Short mmCIF file of C-alpha atoms in Angstrom, two decimals:
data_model
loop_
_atom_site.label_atom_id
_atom_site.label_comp_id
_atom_site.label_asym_id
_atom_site.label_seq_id
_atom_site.Cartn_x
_atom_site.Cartn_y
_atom_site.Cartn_z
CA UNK A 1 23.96 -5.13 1.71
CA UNK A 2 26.67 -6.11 4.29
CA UNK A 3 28.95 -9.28 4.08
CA UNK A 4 28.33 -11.30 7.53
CA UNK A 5 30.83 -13.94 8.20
CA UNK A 6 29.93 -16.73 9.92
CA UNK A 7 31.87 -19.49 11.43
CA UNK A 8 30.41 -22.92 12.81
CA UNK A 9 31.12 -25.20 15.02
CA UNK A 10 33.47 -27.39 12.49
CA UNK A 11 35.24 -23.97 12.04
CA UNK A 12 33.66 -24.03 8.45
CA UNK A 13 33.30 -20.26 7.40
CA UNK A 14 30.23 -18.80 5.44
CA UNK A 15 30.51 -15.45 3.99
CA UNK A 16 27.07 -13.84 3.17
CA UNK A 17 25.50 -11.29 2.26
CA UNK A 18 22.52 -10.10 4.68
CA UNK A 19 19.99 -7.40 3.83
CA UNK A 20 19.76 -4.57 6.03
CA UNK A 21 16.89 -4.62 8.42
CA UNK A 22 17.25 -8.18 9.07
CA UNK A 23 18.65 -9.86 12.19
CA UNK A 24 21.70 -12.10 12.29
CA UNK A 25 19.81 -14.89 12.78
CA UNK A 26 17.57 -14.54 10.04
CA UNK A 27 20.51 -13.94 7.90
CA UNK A 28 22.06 -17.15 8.88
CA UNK A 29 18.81 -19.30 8.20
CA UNK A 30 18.20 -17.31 4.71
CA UNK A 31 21.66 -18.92 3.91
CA UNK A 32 21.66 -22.03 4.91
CA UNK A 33 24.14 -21.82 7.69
CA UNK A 34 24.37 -24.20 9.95
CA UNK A 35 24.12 -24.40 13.57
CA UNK A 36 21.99 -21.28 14.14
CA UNK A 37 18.34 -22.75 14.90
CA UNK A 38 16.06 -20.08 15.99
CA UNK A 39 13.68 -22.01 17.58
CA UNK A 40 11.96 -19.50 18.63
CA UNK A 41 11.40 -17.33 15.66
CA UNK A 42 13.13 -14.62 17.43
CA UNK A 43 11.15 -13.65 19.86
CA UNK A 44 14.16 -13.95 22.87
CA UNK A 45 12.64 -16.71 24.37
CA UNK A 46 14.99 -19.81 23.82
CA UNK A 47 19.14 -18.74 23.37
CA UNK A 48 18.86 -21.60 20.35
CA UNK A 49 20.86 -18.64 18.41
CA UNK A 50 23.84 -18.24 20.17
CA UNK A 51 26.90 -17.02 19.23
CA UNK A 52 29.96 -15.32 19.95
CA UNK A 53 30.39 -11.84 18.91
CA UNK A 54 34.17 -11.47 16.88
CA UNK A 55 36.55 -9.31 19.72
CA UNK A 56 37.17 -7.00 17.02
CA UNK A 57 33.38 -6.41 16.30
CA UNK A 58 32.31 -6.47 20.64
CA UNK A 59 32.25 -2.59 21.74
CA UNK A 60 30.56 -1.75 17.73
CA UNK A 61 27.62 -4.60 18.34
CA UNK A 62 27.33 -3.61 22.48
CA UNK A 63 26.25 -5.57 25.27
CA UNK A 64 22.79 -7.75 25.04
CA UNK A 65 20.03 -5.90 27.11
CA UNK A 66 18.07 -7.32 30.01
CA UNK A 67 15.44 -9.74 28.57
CA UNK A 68 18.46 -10.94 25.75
CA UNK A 69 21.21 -11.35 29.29
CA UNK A 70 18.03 -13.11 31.03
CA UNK A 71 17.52 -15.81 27.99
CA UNK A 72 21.34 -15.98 27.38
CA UNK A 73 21.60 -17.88 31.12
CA UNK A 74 19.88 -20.75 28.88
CA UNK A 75 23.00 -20.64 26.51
CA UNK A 76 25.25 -23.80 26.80
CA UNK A 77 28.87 -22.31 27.31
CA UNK A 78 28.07 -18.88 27.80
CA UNK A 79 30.65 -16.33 27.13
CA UNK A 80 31.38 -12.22 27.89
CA UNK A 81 30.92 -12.09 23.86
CA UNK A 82 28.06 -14.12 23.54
CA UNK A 83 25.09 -12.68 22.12
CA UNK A 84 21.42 -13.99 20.83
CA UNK A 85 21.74 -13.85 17.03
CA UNK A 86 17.63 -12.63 16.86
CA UNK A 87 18.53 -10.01 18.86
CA UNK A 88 21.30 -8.14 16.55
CA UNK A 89 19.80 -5.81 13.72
CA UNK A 90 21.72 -5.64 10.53
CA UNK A 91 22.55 -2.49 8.89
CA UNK A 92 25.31 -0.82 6.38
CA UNK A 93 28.02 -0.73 9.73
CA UNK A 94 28.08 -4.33 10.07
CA UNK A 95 29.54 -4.99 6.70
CA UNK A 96 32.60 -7.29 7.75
CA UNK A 97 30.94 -8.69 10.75
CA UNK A 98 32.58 -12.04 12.35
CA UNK A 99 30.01 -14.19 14.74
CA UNK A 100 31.12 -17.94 16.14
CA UNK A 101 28.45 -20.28 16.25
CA UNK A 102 27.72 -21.65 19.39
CA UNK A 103 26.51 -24.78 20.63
CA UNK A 104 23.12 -24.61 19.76
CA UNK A 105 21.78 -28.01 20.05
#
């Protein structure tokens, strides 16, 4: 099960561990993070999971794909890291993973 780090917007750091198979964002809501909403559900459809992708963890996770860079023009503050958090599958090579919150609300 890999460790995902994430970091919110008070630069408060939650380590957890995230079954393979989910996404990023479900991780983060199974854990109580904060700042990752997923109003949505996941579908793509409302960028209410943003987050920054670590630089160290960019060219491993890739680029978002069209319908993910469509929704991400919703994103407040978007950046060349940013990514949807529904969008990001978790497996055994993400162990160590480091996403930034965005601004969600």
């Amino acid at each position: 099960m890999p460790k995902i780090t994430y970091i919110d917007m008070d630069k408060t750091v939650h380590e957890c561990q995230v079954d393979d198979g989910h996404t990023v964002m479900e991780g983060a809501i199974l854990n109580n993070v904060p700042g990752i909403l997923g109003i949505c559900g996941g579908s793509c459809a409302c960028s209410t999971c943003h987050a920054y992708i670590d630089d160290a963890w960019a060219d491993k996770i890739g680029p978002p794909d069209d319908i993910e860079d469509s929704t991400l023009e919703l994103a407040l503050e978007r950046k060349p890291n940013s990514r949807l958090t529904c969008q990001i599958k978790v497996d055994d090579s993400m162990d160590g993973l480091v996403v930034h919150i965005a601004n969600n609300e």
